[in-house]
Short mmCIF file of C-alpha atoms and ligand atoms in Angstrom, two decimals:
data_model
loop_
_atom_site.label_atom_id
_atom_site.label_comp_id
_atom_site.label_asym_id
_atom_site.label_seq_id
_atom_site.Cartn_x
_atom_site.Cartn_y
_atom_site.Cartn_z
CA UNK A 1 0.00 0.00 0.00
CA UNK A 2 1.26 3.47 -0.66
CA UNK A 3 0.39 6.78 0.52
CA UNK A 4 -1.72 7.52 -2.61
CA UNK A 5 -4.04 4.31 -1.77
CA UNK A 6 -5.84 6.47 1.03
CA UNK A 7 -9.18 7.38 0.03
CA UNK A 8 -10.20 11.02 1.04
CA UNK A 9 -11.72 11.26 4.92
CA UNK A 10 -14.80 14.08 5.99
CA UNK A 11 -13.47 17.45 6.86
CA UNK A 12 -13.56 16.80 10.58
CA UNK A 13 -10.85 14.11 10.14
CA UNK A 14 -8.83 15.03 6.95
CA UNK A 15 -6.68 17.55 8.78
CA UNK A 16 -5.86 15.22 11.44
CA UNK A 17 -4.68 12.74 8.94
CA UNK A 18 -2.57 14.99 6.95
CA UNK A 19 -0.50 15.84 9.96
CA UNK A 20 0.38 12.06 10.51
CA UNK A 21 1.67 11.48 7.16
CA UNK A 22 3.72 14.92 7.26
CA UNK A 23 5.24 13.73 10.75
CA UNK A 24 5.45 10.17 9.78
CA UNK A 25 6.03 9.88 6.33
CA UNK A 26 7.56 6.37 6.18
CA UNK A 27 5.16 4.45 8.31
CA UNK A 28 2.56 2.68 5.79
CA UNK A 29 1.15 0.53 8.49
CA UNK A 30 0.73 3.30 10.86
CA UNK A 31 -0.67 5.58 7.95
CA UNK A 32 -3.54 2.65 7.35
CA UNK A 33 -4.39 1.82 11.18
CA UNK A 34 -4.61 5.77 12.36
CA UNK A 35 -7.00 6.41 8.42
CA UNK A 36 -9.05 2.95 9.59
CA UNK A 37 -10.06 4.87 12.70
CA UNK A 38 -10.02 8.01 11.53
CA UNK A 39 -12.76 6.93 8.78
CA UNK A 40 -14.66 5.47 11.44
CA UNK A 41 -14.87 8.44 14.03
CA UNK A 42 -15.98 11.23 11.48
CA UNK A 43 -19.54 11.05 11.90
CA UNK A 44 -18.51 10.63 15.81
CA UNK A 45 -16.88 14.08 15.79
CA UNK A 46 -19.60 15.63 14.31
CA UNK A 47 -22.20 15.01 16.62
CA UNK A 48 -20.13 15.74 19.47
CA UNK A 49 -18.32 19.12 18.82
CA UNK A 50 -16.81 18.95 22.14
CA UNK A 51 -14.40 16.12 20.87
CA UNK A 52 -13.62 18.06 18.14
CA UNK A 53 -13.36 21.28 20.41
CA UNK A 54 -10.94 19.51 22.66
CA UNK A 55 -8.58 18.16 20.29
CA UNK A 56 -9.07 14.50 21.09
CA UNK A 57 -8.17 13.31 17.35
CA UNK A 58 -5.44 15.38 16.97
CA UNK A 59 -4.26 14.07 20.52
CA UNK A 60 -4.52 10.56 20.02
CA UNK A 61 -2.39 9.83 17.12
CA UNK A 62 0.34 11.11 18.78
CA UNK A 63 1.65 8.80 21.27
CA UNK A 64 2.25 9.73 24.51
CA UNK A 65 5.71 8.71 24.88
CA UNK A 66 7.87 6.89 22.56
CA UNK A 67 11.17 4.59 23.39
CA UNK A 68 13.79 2.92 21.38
CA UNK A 69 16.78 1.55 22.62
CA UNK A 70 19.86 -0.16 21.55
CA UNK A 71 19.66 -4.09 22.73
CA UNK A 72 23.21 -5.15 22.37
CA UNK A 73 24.48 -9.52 22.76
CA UNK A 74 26.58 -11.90 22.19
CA UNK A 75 25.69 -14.58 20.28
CA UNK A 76 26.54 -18.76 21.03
CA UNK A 77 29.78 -17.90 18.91
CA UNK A 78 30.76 -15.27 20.75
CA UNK A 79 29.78 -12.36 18.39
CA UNK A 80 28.74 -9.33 19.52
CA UNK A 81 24.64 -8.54 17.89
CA UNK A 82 23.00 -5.52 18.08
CA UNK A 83 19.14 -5.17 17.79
CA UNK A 84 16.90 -2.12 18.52
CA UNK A 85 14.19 -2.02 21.00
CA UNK A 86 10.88 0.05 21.01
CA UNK A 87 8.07 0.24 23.65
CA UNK A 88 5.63 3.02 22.36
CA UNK A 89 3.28 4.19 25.31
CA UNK A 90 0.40 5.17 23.28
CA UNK A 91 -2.55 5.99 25.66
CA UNK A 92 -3.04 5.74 29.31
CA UNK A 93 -6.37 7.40 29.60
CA UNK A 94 -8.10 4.41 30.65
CA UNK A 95 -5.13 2.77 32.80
CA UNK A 96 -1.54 1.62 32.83
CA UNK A 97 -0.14 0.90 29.17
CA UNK A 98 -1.13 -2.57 28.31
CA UNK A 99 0.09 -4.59 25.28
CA UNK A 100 2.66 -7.00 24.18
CA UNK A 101 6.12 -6.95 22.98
CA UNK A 102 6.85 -8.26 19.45
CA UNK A 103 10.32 -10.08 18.00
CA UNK A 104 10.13 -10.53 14.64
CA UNK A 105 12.80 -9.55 12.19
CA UNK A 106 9.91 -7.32 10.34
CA UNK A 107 9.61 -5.35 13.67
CA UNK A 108 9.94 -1.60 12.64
CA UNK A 109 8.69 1.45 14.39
CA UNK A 110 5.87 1.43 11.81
CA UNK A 111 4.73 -1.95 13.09
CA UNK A 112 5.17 -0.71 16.51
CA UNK A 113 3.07 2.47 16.10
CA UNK A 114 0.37 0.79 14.66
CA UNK A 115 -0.05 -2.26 16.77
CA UNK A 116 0.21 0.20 19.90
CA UNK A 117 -2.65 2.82 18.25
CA UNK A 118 -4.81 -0.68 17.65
CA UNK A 119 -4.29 -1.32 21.35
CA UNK A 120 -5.81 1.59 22.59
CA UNK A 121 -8.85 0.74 21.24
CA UNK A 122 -8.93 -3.31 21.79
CA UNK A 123 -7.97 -2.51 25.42
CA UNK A 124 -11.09 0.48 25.39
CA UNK A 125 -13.65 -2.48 23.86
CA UNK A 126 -12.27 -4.83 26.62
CA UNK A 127 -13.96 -2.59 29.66
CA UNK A 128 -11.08 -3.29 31.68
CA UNK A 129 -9.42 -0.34 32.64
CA UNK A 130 -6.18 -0.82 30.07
CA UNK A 131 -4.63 1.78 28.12
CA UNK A 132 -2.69 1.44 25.21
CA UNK A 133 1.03 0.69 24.46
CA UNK A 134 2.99 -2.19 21.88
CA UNK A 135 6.86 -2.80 22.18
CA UNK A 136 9.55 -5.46 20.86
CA UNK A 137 12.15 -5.43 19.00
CA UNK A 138 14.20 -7.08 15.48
CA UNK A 139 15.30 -9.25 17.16
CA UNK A 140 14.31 -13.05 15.77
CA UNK A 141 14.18 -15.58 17.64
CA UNK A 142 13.95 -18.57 15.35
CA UNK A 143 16.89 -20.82 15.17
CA UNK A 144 18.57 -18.92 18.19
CA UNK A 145 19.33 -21.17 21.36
CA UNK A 146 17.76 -20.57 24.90
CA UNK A 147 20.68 -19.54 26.23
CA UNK A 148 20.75 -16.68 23.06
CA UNK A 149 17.43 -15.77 23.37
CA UNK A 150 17.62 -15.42 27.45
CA UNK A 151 20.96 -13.35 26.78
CA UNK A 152 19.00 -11.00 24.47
CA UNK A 153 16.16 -10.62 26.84
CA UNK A 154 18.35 -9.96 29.90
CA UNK A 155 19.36 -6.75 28.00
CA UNK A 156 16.59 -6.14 25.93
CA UNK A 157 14.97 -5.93 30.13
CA UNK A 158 18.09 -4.06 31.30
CA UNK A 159 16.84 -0.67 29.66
CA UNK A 160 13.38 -1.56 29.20
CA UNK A 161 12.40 -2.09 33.27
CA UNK A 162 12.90 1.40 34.25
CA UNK A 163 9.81 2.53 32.09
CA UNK A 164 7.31 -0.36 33.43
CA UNK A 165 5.04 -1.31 36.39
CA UNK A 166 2.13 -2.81 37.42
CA UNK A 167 0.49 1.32 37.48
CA UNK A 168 2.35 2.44 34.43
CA UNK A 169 3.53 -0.03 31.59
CA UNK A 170 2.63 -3.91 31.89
CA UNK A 171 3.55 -5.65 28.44
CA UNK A 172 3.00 -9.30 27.83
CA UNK A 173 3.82 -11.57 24.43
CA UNK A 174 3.37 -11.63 21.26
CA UNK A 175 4.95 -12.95 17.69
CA UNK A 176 7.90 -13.95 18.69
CA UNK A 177 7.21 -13.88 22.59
CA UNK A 178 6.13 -16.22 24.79
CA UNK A 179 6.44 -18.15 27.85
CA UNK A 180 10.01 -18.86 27.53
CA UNK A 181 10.83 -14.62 26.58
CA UNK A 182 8.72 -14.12 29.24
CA UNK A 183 9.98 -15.85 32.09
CA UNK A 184 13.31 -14.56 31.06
CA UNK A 185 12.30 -10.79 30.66
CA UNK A 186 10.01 -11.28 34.03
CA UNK A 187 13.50 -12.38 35.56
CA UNK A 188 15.47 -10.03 35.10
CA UNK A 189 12.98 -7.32 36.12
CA UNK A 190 12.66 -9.25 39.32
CA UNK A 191 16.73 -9.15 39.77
CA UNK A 192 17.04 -5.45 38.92
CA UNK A 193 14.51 -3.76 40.77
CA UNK A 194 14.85 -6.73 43.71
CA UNK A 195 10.83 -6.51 43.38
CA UNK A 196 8.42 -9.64 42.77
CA UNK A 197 5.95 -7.93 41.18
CA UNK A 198 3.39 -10.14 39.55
CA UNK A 199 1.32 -7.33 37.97
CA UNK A 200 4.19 -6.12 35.74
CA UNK A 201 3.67 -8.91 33.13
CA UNK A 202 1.18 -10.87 31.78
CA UNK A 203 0.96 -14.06 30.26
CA UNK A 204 3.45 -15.58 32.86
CA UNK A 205 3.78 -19.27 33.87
CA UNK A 206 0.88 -20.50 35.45
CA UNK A 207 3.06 -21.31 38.71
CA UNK A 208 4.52 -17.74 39.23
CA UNK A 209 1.44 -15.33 38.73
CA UNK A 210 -0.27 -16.31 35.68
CA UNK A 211 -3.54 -16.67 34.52
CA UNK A 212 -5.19 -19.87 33.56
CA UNK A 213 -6.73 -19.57 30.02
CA UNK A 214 -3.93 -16.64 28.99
CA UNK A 215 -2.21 -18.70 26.82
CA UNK A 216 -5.94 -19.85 25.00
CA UNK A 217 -7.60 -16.43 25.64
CA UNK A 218 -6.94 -14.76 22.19
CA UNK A 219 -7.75 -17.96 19.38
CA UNK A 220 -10.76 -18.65 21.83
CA UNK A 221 -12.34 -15.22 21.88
CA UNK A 222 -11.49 -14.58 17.71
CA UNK A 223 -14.02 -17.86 17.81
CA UNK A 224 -16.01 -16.82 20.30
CA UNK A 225 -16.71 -13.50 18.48
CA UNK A 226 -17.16 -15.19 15.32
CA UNK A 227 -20.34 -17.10 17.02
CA UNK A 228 -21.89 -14.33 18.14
CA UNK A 229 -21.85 -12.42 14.73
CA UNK A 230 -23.23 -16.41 13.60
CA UNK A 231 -25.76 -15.99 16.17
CA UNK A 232 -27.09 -12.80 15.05
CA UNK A 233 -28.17 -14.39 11.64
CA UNK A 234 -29.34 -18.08 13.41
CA UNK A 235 -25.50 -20.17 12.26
CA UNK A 236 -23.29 -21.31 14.19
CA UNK A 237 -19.45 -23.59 13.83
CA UNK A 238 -21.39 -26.67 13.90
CA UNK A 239 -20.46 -28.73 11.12
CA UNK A 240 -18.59 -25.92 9.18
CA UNK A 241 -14.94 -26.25 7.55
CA UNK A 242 -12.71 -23.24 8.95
CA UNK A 243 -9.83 -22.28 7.31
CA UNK A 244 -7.08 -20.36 10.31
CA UNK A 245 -3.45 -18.88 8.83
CA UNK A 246 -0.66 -19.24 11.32
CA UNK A 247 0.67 -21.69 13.65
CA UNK A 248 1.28 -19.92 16.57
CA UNK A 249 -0.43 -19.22 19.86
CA UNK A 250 -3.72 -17.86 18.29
CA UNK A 251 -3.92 -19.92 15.71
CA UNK A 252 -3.46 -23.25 17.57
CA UNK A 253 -5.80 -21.97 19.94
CA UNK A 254 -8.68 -21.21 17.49
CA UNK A 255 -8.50 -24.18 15.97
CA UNK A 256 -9.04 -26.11 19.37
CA UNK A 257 -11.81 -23.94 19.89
CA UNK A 258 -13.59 -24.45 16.44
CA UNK A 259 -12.98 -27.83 17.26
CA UNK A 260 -14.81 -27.99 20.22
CA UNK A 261 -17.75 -26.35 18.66
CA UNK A 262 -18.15 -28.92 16.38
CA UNK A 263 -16.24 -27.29 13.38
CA UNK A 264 -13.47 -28.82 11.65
CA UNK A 265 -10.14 -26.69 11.30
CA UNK A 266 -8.41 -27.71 8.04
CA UNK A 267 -5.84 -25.10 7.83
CA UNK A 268 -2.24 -23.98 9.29
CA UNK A 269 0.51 -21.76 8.00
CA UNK A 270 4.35 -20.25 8.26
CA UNK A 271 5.91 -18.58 6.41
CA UNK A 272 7.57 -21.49 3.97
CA UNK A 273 3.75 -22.07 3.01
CA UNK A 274 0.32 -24.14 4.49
CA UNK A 275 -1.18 -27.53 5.14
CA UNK A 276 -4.63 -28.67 4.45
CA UNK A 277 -5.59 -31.59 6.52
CA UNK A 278 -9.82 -32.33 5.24
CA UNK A 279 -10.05 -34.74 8.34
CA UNK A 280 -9.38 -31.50 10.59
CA UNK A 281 -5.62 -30.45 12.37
CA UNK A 282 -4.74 -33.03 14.34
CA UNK A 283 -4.15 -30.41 17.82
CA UNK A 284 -1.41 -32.52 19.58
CA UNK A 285 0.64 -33.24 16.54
CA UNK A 286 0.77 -29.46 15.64
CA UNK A 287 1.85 -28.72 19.41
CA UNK A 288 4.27 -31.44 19.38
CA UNK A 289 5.79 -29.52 16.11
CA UNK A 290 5.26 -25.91 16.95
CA UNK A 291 5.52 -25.47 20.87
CA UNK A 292 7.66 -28.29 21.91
CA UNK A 293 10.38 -28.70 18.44
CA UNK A 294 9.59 -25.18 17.35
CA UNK A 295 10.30 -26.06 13.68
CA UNK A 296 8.35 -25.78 10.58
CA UNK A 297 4.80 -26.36 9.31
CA UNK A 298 5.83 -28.80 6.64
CA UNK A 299 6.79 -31.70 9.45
CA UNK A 300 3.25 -31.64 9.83
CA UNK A 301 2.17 -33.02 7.00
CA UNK A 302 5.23 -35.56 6.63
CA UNK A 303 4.11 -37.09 9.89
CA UNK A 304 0.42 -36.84 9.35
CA UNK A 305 -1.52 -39.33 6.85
CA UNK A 306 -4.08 -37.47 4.65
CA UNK A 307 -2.60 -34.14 5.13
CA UNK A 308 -1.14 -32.57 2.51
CA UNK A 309 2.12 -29.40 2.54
CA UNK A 310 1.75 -26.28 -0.18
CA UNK A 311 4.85 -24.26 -0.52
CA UNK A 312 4.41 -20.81 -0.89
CA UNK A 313 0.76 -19.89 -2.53
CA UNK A 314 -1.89 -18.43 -0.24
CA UNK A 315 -3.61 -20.73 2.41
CA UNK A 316 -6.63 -19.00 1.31
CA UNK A 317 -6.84 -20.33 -1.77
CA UNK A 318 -8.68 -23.91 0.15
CA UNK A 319 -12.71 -23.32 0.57
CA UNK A 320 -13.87 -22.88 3.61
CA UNK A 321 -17.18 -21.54 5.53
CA UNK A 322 -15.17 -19.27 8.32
CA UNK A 323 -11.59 -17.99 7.98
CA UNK A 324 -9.72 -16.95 11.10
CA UNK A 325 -6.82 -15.08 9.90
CA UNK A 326 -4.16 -15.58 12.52
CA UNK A 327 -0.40 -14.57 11.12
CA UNK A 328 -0.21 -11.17 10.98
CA UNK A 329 -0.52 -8.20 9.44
CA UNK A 330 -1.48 -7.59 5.61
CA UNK A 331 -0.97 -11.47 5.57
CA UNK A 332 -5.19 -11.52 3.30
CA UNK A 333 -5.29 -9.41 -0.18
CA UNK A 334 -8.14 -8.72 -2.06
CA UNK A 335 -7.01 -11.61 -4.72
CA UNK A 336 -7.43 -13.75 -1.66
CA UNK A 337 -10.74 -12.17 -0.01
CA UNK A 338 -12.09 -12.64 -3.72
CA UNK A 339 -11.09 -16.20 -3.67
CA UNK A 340 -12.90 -17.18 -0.32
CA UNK A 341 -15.62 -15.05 -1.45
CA UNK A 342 -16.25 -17.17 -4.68
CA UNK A 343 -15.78 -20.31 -2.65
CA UNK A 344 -19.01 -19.29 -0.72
CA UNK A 345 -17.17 -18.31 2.91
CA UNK A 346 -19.29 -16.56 5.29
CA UNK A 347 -17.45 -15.27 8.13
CA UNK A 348 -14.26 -13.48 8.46
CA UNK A 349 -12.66 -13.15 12.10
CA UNK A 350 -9.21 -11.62 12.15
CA UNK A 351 -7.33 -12.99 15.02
CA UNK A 352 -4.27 -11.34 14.20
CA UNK A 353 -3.73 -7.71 14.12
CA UNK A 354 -4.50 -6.05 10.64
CA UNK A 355 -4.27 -9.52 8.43
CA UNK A 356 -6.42 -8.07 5.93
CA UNK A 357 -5.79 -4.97 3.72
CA UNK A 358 -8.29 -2.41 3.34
CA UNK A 359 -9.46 -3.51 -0.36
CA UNK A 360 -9.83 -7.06 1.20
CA UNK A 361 -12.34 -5.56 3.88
CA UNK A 362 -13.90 -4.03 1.95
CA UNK A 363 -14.64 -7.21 -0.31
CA UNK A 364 -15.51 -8.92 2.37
CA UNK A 365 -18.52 -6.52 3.05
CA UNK A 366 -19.55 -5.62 -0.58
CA UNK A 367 -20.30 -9.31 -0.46
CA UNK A 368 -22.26 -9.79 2.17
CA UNK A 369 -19.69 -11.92 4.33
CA UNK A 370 -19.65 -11.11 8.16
CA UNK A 371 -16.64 -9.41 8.76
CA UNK A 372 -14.93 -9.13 12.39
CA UNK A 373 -11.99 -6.68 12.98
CA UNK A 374 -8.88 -7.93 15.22
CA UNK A 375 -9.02 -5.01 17.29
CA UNK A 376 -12.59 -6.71 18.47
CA UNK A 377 -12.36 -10.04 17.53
CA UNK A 378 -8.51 -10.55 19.07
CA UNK A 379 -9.36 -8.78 21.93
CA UNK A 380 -9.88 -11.65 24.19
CA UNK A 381 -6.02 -12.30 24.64
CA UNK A 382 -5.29 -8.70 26.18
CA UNK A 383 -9.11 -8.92 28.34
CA UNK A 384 -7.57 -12.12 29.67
CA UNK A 385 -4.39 -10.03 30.66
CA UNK A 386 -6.27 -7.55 32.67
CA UNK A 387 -7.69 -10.37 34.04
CA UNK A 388 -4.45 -11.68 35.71
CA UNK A 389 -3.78 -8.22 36.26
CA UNK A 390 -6.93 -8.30 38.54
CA UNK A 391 -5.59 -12.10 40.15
CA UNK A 392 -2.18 -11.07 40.86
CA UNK A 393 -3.54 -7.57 42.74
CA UNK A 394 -5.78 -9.44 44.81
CA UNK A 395 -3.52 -12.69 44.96
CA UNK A 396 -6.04 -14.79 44.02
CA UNK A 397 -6.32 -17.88 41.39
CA UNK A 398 -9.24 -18.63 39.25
CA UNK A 399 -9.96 -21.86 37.92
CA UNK A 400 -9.57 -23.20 34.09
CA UNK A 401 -13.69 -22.89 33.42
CA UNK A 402 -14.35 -19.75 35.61
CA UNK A 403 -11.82 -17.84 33.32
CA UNK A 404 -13.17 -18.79 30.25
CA UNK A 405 -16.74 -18.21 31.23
CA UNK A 406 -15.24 -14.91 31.83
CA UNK A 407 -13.41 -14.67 28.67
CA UNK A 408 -16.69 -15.91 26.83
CA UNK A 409 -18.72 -13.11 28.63
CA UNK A 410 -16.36 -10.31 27.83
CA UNK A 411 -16.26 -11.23 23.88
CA UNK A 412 -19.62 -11.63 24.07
CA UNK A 413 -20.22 -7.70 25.31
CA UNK A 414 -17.47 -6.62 22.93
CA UNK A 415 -20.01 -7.93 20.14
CA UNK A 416 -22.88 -6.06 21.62
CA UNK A 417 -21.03 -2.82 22.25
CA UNK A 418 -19.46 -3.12 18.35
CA UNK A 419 -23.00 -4.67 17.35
CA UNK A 420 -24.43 -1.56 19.25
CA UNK A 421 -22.61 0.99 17.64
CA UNK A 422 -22.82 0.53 14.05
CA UNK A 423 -26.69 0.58 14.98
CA UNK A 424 -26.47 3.52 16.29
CA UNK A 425 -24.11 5.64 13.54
CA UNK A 426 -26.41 4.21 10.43
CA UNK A 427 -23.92 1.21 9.48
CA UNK A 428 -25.53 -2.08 10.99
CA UNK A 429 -23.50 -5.11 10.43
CA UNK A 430 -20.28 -2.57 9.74
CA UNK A 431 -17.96 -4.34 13.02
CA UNK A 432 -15.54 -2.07 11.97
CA UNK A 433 -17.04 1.37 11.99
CA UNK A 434 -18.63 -0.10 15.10
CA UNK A 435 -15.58 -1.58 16.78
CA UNK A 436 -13.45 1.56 16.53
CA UNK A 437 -16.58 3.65 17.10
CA UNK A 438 -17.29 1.99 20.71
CA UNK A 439 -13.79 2.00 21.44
CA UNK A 440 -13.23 5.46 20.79
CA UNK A 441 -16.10 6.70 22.94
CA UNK A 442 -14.64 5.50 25.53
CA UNK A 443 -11.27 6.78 25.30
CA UNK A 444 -12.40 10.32 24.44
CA UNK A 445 -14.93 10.89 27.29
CA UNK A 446 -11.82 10.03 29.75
CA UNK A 447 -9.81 12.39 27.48
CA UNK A 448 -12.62 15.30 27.51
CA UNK A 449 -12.86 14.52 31.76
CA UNK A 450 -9.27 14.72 31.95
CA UNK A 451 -8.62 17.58 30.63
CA UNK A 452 -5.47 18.71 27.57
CA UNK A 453 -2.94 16.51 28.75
N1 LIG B 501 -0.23 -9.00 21.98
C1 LIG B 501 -1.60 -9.20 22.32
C2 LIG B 501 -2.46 -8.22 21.55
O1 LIG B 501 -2.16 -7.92 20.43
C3 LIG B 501 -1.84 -9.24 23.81
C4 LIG B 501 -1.45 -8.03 24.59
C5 LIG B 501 -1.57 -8.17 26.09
O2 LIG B 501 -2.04 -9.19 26.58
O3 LIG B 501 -1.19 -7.20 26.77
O4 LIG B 501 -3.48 -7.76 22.00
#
């Protein structure tokens, strides 16, 4: 996408939107989040003039505090690496920055920017008292040893600490991060500050402070929330094929969940290319391959009768009834959204942040196909965060089920309010408008109570 792609915005948001391509002319992914919004919030502004009056547009594209930092290691051969590290602390309106840390060679402060402006939003639909921040760094971790990867996190954390808290800046995982980054960034915050402070992190080991169900929460709710928009026109997963990109922690996650609902998951994805499996992903096998050998998506179908690998080409090229885009961002084009679209798919539910490009949303809606944003539909990972947030402040533990008849509940009123929303501004059925609509109310009457700060 290039900066010409942007179709023109109403008055009330045009300005706003010039200014962040003049200050930030070489962050495309940025550009597209903040215009999403921005498109979204027009007819907002306009019926409340005291938004507009206050600023709160022009104030929230603008992080409130940005960090990047030099992450210097040594490597198993004893060569010295250097990455850079970003935390961008977006919006604490509605409570301590919240959001993960990314490490993915692709990691830019364009990525950064826009995953932390998405944040402030997801957190705001969450009702959970999160503001908004994303960090990481270039750092990749594939094909690096555990003792390289706790090396880089020990000084990735030795800068980094001094700007977190469980009151001001709590990240958590993402690409890249998990359990293993975590327990070694959680570490060496512990060391340095000589402070065990559970609320600082989420999406730590369930035996020092974390959450049951954080590892699940994020492929469970993008399912969940795809039910609900089912629900609203009488379907539902039962019997349906469902087609998920990635083999990570949301994707493996959503695909236990469609599972369990009586769908069958055919799909999975890396970057080298995808499997299709018609008798459904066998769960354990994909575990056994992705979370305990860490290595590539092709194993899969080598060890797994019936299944078959594709090298390169576009996982969404296989029909299926729902699609649960779960990579990353950009990862579904309009050649692809047309391509699902002719093969008769029905609902779209981006568990990653951003996976499809505008033109491919846009498809998706011309046609008729239920469409759920991430900032909505991925919510459920970050709701479960403040969740352990609200655990390790009171020092309590909740059971497996109670959490995710919590998590359920939560994605279930981040439909309604999105649901809600578009109702209300003229575009029923638009999640988007309505997801970034609902969000945004919320951020800017704390920002209007608040005051220009
Ligand atoms: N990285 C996740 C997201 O994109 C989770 C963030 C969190 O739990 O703080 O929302």
């Amino acid at each position: 996408m290039t900066a010409t792609d942007f179709h023109p915005l109403a008055d009330s948001v045009q300005p706003v939107f010039d200014t962040v391509r003049t200050r930030s002319p070489h962050e495309p992914e940025f550009q597209q989040a903040v215009h999403e919004v921005l498109h979204s919030i027009g007819p907002v502004l306009e019926r409340h003039p005291e938004y507009a009056a206050a600023g709160i547009a022009q104030r929230i594209v603008e992080p409130e505090r940005q960090i990047m930092f030099r992450v210097p290691w040594v490597d198993d051969a004893g060569t010295l690496q250097v990455n850079r590290g970003y935390r961008i602390q977006f919006s604490s309106v509605l409570g301590p920055y919240k959001g993960g840390l990314r490490f993915h060679p692709s990691v830019n402060l364009s990525i950064i920017k826009f995953l932390g402006f998405e944040q402030i939003f997801k957190n705001a639909l969450t009702g959970q008292g999160i503001g908004g921040a994303k960090g990481g760094s270039d750092f990749d971790p594939h094909g690096r040893s555990d003792a390289e990867v706790m090396r880089f996190c020990q000084s990735f954390m030795s800068e980094l600490w001094r700007h977190l808290g469980e009151h001001t800046d709590v990240p958590a995982g993402d690409i890249g991060v998990g359990g293993r980054e975590i327990g070694y960034l959680f570490g060496t915050y512990r060391k340095i500050t000589n402070r065990h402070e559970s609320g600082m992190f989420t999406g730590k080991g369930t035996g020092w402070g974390g959450a049951e169900v954080r590892t699940e929460a994020t492929g469970y709710g993008a399912v969940f929330f795809a039910q609900e928009m089912l629900a609203v026109k009488g379907d539902s997963f039962e019997g349906k094929r469902v087609g998920i990109s990635g083999s990570g922690n949301v994707a493996i996650y959503a695909i236990q969940k469609a599972t369990q609902l009586g769908a069958t998951a055919v799909t999975a994805s890396d970057s080298s290319g995808y499997v299709v499996d018609d008798a459904g992903i066998d769960l354990d096998l994909l575990r056994q391959i992705k979370e305990v050998e860490r290595g590539r998506i092709v194993e899969y179908a080598k060890r797994r009768p019936g299944a078959r690998f594709v090298e390169g080409g576009s996982v969404w090229e296989v029909p299926v009834d729902i699609a649960v885009p779960s990579a990353t961002q950009n990862e579904l084009n309009l050649a692809d959204a047309q391509a699902l679209i002719a093969n008769g798919v029905r609902a779209v539910s981006e568990g990653a942040n951003m996976p499809c490009v505008p033109e491919a949303v846009e498809a998706f809606q011309s046609a008729g196909v239920l469409f759920a944003p991430g900032k909505a539909a991925n919510a459920g990972g970050v709701a479960t965060s403040a969740l352990e947030m609200s655990q390790n402040a009171s020092r309590q533990r909740w059971a497996f089920a109670d959490s995710e008849r919590k998590l359920r509940e939560i994605m279930g009123d981040i439909h309604r309010a999105s649901f809600d929303a578009a109702e209300r501004y003229g575009v029923p059925g638009d999640y988007v408008a309505g997801a970034n609509i609902a969000g945004f109310e919320r951020v800017a009457a704390a920002m209007l109570a608040q005051g220009v700060i």
